[in-house]
Amino acid sequence: METPEITPMPRIGDKAPSFTAVTTQGTIHFPEDYTGSWSILFSHPADFTPVCTSEFMTFASMEEKFAQANCKLIGLSVDGLYSHIAWLRTIKEKIEYKGMKNVEVKFPIIEDITMEVSKKYGMIQPGESSTKAVRAVFFVDPKGTIRAIIYYPLSLGRNFDELYRALIAMQTADAFGIATPADWRPGDDVIVPPAGSCGVAKDRMDGKEPMKCYDWFFCTKPIAEDEVMKAVLQK
Ligand code: BEZ
Protein backbone atom coordinates (compact mmCIF):
# COMPACT_ATOMS: atom_id res chain seq x y z
CA MET A 1 0.00 0.00 0.00
CA GLU A 2 1.25 3.49 -0.82
CA THR A 3 2.04 5.67 2.21
CA PRO A 4 0.14 8.97 2.02
CA GLU A 5 2.32 12.08 1.75
CA ILE A 6 2.32 13.74 5.18
CA THR A 7 3.68 17.25 5.59
CA PRO A 8 4.09 18.29 9.22
CA MET A 9 1.93 21.30 9.97
CA PRO A 10 3.76 24.40 11.20
CA ARG A 11 3.16 25.18 14.84
CA ILE A 12 3.24 28.21 17.09
CA GLY A 13 6.88 29.05 17.83
CA ASP A 14 8.17 27.52 14.58
CA LYS A 15 9.96 29.60 11.97
CA ALA A 16 7.45 30.28 9.19
CA PRO A 17 8.25 27.84 6.34
CA SER A 18 9.90 29.72 3.46
CA PHE A 19 8.43 29.89 -0.01
CA THR A 20 8.53 31.96 -3.17
CA ALA A 21 5.17 32.63 -4.81
CA VAL A 22 3.50 34.55 -7.60
CA THR A 23 0.88 37.00 -6.30
CA THR A 24 -1.42 39.72 -7.58
CA GLN A 25 1.34 42.18 -6.55
CA GLY A 26 4.30 40.31 -8.08
CA THR A 27 6.58 37.61 -6.73
CA ILE A 28 7.13 37.40 -2.98
CA HIS A 29 9.63 35.53 -0.82
CA PHE A 30 7.99 34.67 2.44
CA PRO A 31 8.81 35.33 5.24
CA GLU A 32 12.09 36.95 4.18
CA ASP A 33 10.47 39.93 2.40
CA TYR A 34 8.49 40.64 5.57
CA THR A 35 11.37 40.75 8.05
CA GLY A 36 10.89 43.70 10.39
CA SER A 37 7.12 43.73 10.18
CA TRP A 38 4.33 41.48 11.36
CA SER A 39 2.41 39.65 8.70
CA ILE A 40 -0.84 37.75 8.47
CA LEU A 41 -0.78 34.95 5.91
CA PHE A 42 -4.34 33.75 5.39
CA SER A 43 -6.06 31.35 3.03
CA HIS A 44 -9.55 31.38 1.56
CA PRO A 45 -11.32 28.45 -0.11
CA ALA A 46 -12.04 29.93 -3.53
CA ASP A 47 -12.37 33.10 -5.57
CA PHE A 48 -15.88 34.12 -6.69
CA THR A 49 -17.54 32.75 -3.55
CA PRO A 50 -19.72 34.87 -1.27
CA VAL A 51 -18.23 34.33 2.18
CA CYS A 52 -14.71 34.91 0.82
CA THR A 53 -15.91 38.05 -0.93
CA SER A 54 -17.32 39.48 2.31
CA GLU A 55 -14.04 38.62 4.05
CA PHE A 56 -11.87 40.28 1.43
CA MET A 57 -13.97 43.44 1.48
CA THR A 58 -13.69 43.57 5.26
CA PHE A 59 -9.95 42.86 5.39
CA ALA A 60 -9.16 45.28 2.56
CA SER A 61 -11.09 48.06 4.29
CA MET A 62 -9.02 47.43 7.45
CA GLU A 63 -5.66 47.15 5.67
CA GLU A 64 -4.51 50.65 6.68
CA LYS A 65 -5.36 49.92 10.33
CA PHE A 66 -3.20 46.77 10.21
CA ALA A 67 -0.43 48.69 8.42
CA GLN A 68 -0.40 51.28 11.22
CA ALA A 69 0.22 48.38 13.60
CA ASN A 70 3.18 47.31 11.42
CA CYS A 71 1.32 44.34 9.95
CA LYS A 72 1.06 43.33 6.29
CA LEU A 73 -1.60 41.05 4.84
CA ILE A 74 -1.06 38.22 2.35
CA GLY A 75 -3.96 36.15 0.98
CA LEU A 76 -3.83 32.74 -0.69
CA SER A 77 -6.10 30.32 -2.47
CA VAL A 78 -5.53 27.42 -4.83
CA ASP A 79 -6.94 29.51 -7.69
CA GLY A 80 -4.76 30.95 -10.43
CA LEU A 81 -3.55 34.52 -10.82
CA TYR A 82 -6.07 35.50 -13.54
CA SER A 83 -8.95 34.22 -11.43
CA HIS A 84 -7.71 36.35 -8.51
CA ILE A 85 -7.41 39.42 -10.74
CA ALA A 86 -10.87 38.96 -12.29
CA TRP A 87 -12.47 38.36 -8.87
CA LEU A 88 -10.87 41.46 -7.34
CA ARG A 89 -12.03 43.55 -10.32
CA THR A 90 -15.59 42.24 -9.88
CA ILE A 91 -15.53 43.01 -6.17
CA LYS A 92 -14.44 46.59 -6.88
CA GLU A 93 -16.92 47.18 -9.67
CA LYS A 94 -20.03 45.37 -8.46
CA ILE A 95 -20.20 44.22 -4.86
CA GLU A 96 -21.58 46.11 -1.89
CA TYR A 97 -21.42 44.63 1.59
CA LYS A 98 -22.27 46.32 4.90
CA GLY A 99 -21.90 49.79 3.41
CA MET A 100 -18.55 48.95 1.76
CA LYS A 101 -18.30 49.47 -2.00
CA ASN A 102 -15.62 50.22 -4.61
CA VAL A 103 -13.31 48.21 -2.40
CA GLU A 104 -9.86 47.74 -3.87
CA VAL A 105 -7.83 44.84 -2.52
CA LYS A 106 -4.25 46.12 -2.56
CA PHE A 107 -2.50 43.41 -0.59
CA PRO A 108 -1.01 40.42 -2.46
CA ILE A 109 -2.95 37.23 -3.08
CA ILE A 110 -0.87 34.14 -3.78
CA GLU A 111 -1.77 31.85 -6.65
CA ASP A 112 -1.29 28.31 -5.39
CA ILE A 113 -2.62 26.03 -8.09
CA THR A 114 0.01 23.41 -7.23
CA MET A 115 -1.06 23.56 -3.53
CA GLU A 116 2.64 23.73 -2.63
CA VAL A 117 2.23 26.58 -0.15
CA SER A 118 -1.17 25.55 1.18
CA LYS A 119 0.09 22.02 1.90
CA LYS A 120 3.24 23.39 3.56
CA TYR A 121 1.06 25.44 5.90
CA GLY A 122 -1.54 22.75 6.63
CA MET A 123 -4.24 24.74 4.86
CA ILE A 124 -5.55 21.70 2.95
CA GLN A 125 -7.51 19.68 5.47
CA PRO A 126 -9.02 16.77 3.54
CA GLY A 127 -11.76 16.05 6.09
CA GLU A 128 -13.14 19.49 5.22
CA SER A 129 -12.02 19.69 1.57
CA SER A 130 -9.22 18.15 -0.45
CA THR A 131 -9.60 20.67 -3.29
CA LYS A 132 -9.90 23.95 -1.37
CA ALA A 133 -7.92 25.55 1.43
CA VAL A 134 -9.71 26.02 4.75
CA ARG A 135 -9.79 29.53 6.23
CA ALA A 136 -6.38 29.54 7.92
CA VAL A 137 -4.76 32.54 9.59
CA PHE A 138 -1.03 32.60 10.44
CA PHE A 139 0.35 35.52 12.45
CA VAL A 140 4.09 35.84 11.80
CA ASP A 141 6.23 38.24 13.83
CA PRO A 142 9.00 40.56 12.57
CA LYS A 143 11.61 37.80 13.06
CA GLY A 144 9.66 35.31 10.96
CA THR A 145 8.32 33.22 13.85
CA ILE A 146 4.74 31.94 13.82
CA ARG A 147 3.01 33.45 16.84
CA ALA A 148 -0.62 32.40 16.43
CA ILE A 149 -2.63 30.16 14.14
CA ILE A 150 -6.41 30.13 13.72
CA TYR A 151 -8.38 27.79 11.47
CA TYR A 152 -12.00 28.15 10.41
CA PRO A 153 -14.11 25.82 8.29
CA LEU A 154 -15.30 26.72 4.80
CA SER A 155 -18.73 27.95 5.82
CA LEU A 156 -17.57 30.29 8.61
CA GLY A 157 -16.48 33.84 7.79
CA ARG A 158 -13.77 35.20 10.05
CA ASN A 159 -14.09 38.00 12.60
CA PHE A 160 -11.50 40.57 11.50
CA ASP A 161 -11.89 42.67 14.65
CA GLU A 162 -10.69 39.60 16.54
CA LEU A 163 -7.68 39.23 14.23
CA TYR A 164 -6.79 42.89 14.92
CA ARG A 165 -7.36 42.41 18.67
CA ALA A 166 -5.10 39.34 18.68
CA LEU A 167 -2.36 41.24 16.80
CA ILE A 168 -2.43 44.18 19.22
CA ALA A 169 -2.56 41.81 22.21
CA MET A 170 0.56 39.93 21.04
CA GLN A 171 2.41 43.18 20.34
CA THR A 172 1.41 44.47 23.79
CA ALA A 173 2.61 41.25 25.43
CA ASP A 174 5.97 41.67 23.66
CA ALA A 175 6.31 45.37 24.49
CA PHE A 176 5.39 45.15 28.19
CA GLY A 177 6.31 41.57 29.15
CA ILE A 178 2.77 40.79 30.26
CA ALA A 179 -0.05 38.49 29.17
CA THR A 180 -3.57 39.48 28.20
CA PRO A 181 -6.64 37.98 29.86
CA ALA A 182 -9.90 36.80 28.32
CA ASP A 183 -11.53 39.30 25.99
CA TRP A 184 -8.75 41.84 26.65
CA ARG A 185 -8.86 45.08 24.74
CA PRO A 186 -6.40 48.02 24.90
CA GLY A 187 -7.05 49.91 28.15
CA ASP A 188 -8.13 46.81 30.11
CA ASP A 189 -5.93 45.49 32.92
CA VAL A 190 -3.25 43.00 31.89
CA ILE A 191 -1.87 39.91 33.62
CA VAL A 192 1.53 40.08 35.30
CA PRO A 193 3.14 36.66 34.82
CA PRO A 194 3.77 34.77 38.08
CA ALA A 195 7.33 34.32 39.37
CA GLY A 196 9.15 31.54 37.54
CA SER A 197 7.21 31.95 34.32
CA CYS A 198 7.83 34.31 31.41
CA GLY A 199 9.16 37.77 32.33
CA VAL A 200 8.55 38.35 36.03
CA ALA A 201 7.90 41.85 37.34
CA LYS A 202 10.80 42.16 39.81
CA ASP A 203 9.19 44.52 42.26
CA ARG A 204 5.84 42.80 42.07
CA MET A 205 5.08 42.73 45.80
CA ASP A 206 6.82 45.92 46.97
CA GLY A 207 3.99 48.24 46.11
CA LYS A 208 5.89 50.28 43.50
CA GLU A 209 3.50 49.22 40.77
CA PRO A 210 -0.25 49.63 40.97
CA MET A 211 -0.56 45.87 40.77
CA LYS A 212 -3.34 43.80 42.32
CA CYS A 213 -2.53 40.24 43.40
CA TYR A 214 -5.53 38.11 44.30
CA ASP A 215 -3.31 35.06 44.84
CA TRP A 216 0.29 34.24 43.84
CA PHE A 217 -0.82 33.16 40.35
CA PHE A 218 -3.27 35.94 39.56
CA CYS A 219 -1.87 39.48 39.47
CA THR A 220 -3.15 42.27 37.24
CA LYS A 221 -2.05 45.80 36.52
CA PRO A 222 -3.42 48.62 34.41
CA ILE A 223 -1.83 49.82 31.18
CA ALA A 224 -3.60 52.83 29.72
CA GLU A 225 -4.95 52.50 26.19
CA ASP A 226 -2.81 55.39 24.92
CA GLU A 227 0.31 53.73 26.37
CA VAL A 228 -0.55 50.49 24.54
CA MET A 229 -1.27 52.25 21.28
CA LYS A 230 1.91 54.39 21.58
CA ALA A 231 3.93 51.17 21.89
CA VAL A 232 2.32 49.32 18.98
CA LEU A 233 1.38 51.91 16.37
CA GLN A 234 3.80 53.20 13.75
CA LYS A 235 5.06 56.74 14.35
C1 BEZ B 1 -17.77 30.97 0.38
O1 BEZ B 1 -16.78 31.70 0.45
O2 BEZ B 1 -18.89 31.42 0.26
C2 BEZ B 1 -17.59 29.49 0.43
C3 BEZ B 1 -16.48 28.90 -0.16
C4 BEZ B 1 -16.36 27.54 -0.13
C5 BEZ B 1 -17.31 26.76 0.50
C6 BEZ B 1 -18.40 27.37 1.11
C7 BEZ B 1 -18.54 28.75 1.08
CSV table of N, CA, C and O and ligand atoms in Angstrom, one decimal, residues 45 49-52 132 135 154-155, ligand 1:
chain,number,residue,atom,x,y,z
A,45,PRO,N,-11.0,29.7,0.7
A,45,PRO,CA,-11.3,28.5,-0.1
A,45,PRO,C,-11.3,28.7,-1.6
A,45,PRO,O,-10.7,27.9,-2.4
A,49,THR,N,-16.6,33.4,-4.5
A,49,THR,CA,-17.5,32.8,-3.5
A,49,THR,C,-18.0,33.8,-2.5
A,49,THR,O,-17.2,34.8,-2.2
A,50,PRO,N,-19.2,33.7,-2.0
A,50,PRO,CA,-19.7,34.9,-1.3
A,50,PRO,C,-19.1,35.1,0.1
A,50,PRO,O,-18.8,36.3,0.4
A,51,VAL,N,-18.8,34.1,0.9
A,51,VAL,CA,-18.2,34.3,2.2
A,51,VAL,C,-16.8,34.9,2.0
A,51,VAL,O,-16.5,35.9,2.7
A,52,CYS,N,-16.1,34.4,1.1
A,52,CYS,CA,-14.7,34.9,0.8
A,52,CYS,C,-14.8,36.4,0.4
A,52,CYS,O,-13.9,37.2,0.7
A,132,LYS,N,-9.9,22.5,-1.8
A,132,LYS,CA,-9.9,24.0,-1.4
A,132,LYS,C,-9.2,24.1,-0.1
A,132,LYS,O,-9.2,23.2,0.8
A,135,ARG,N,-10.1,28.1,5.9
A,135,ARG,CA,-9.8,29.5,6.2
A,135,ARG,C,-8.8,29.5,7.4
A,135,ARG,O,-9.1,29.5,8.5
A,154,LEU,N,-14.9,26.0,6.0
A,154,LEU,CA,-15.3,26.7,4.8
A,154,LEU,C,-16.5,27.6,5.0
A,154,LEU,O,-16.6,28.7,4.4
A,155,SER,N,-17.5,27.2,5.8
A,155,SER,CA,-18.7,28.0,5.8
A,155,SER,C,-18.7,29.1,6.8
A,155,SER,O,-19.7,29.9,6.8
B,1,BEZ,C1,-17.8,31.0,0.4
B,1,BEZ,O1,-16.8,31.7,0.5
B,1,BEZ,O2,-18.9,31.4,0.3
B,1,BEZ,C2,-17.6,29.5,0.4
B,1,BEZ,C3,-16.5,28.9,-0.2
B,1,BEZ,C4,-16.4,27.5,-0.1
B,1,BEZ,C5,-17.3,26.8,0.5
B,1,BEZ,C6,-18.4,27.4,1.1
B,1,BEZ,C7,-18.5,28.7,1.1
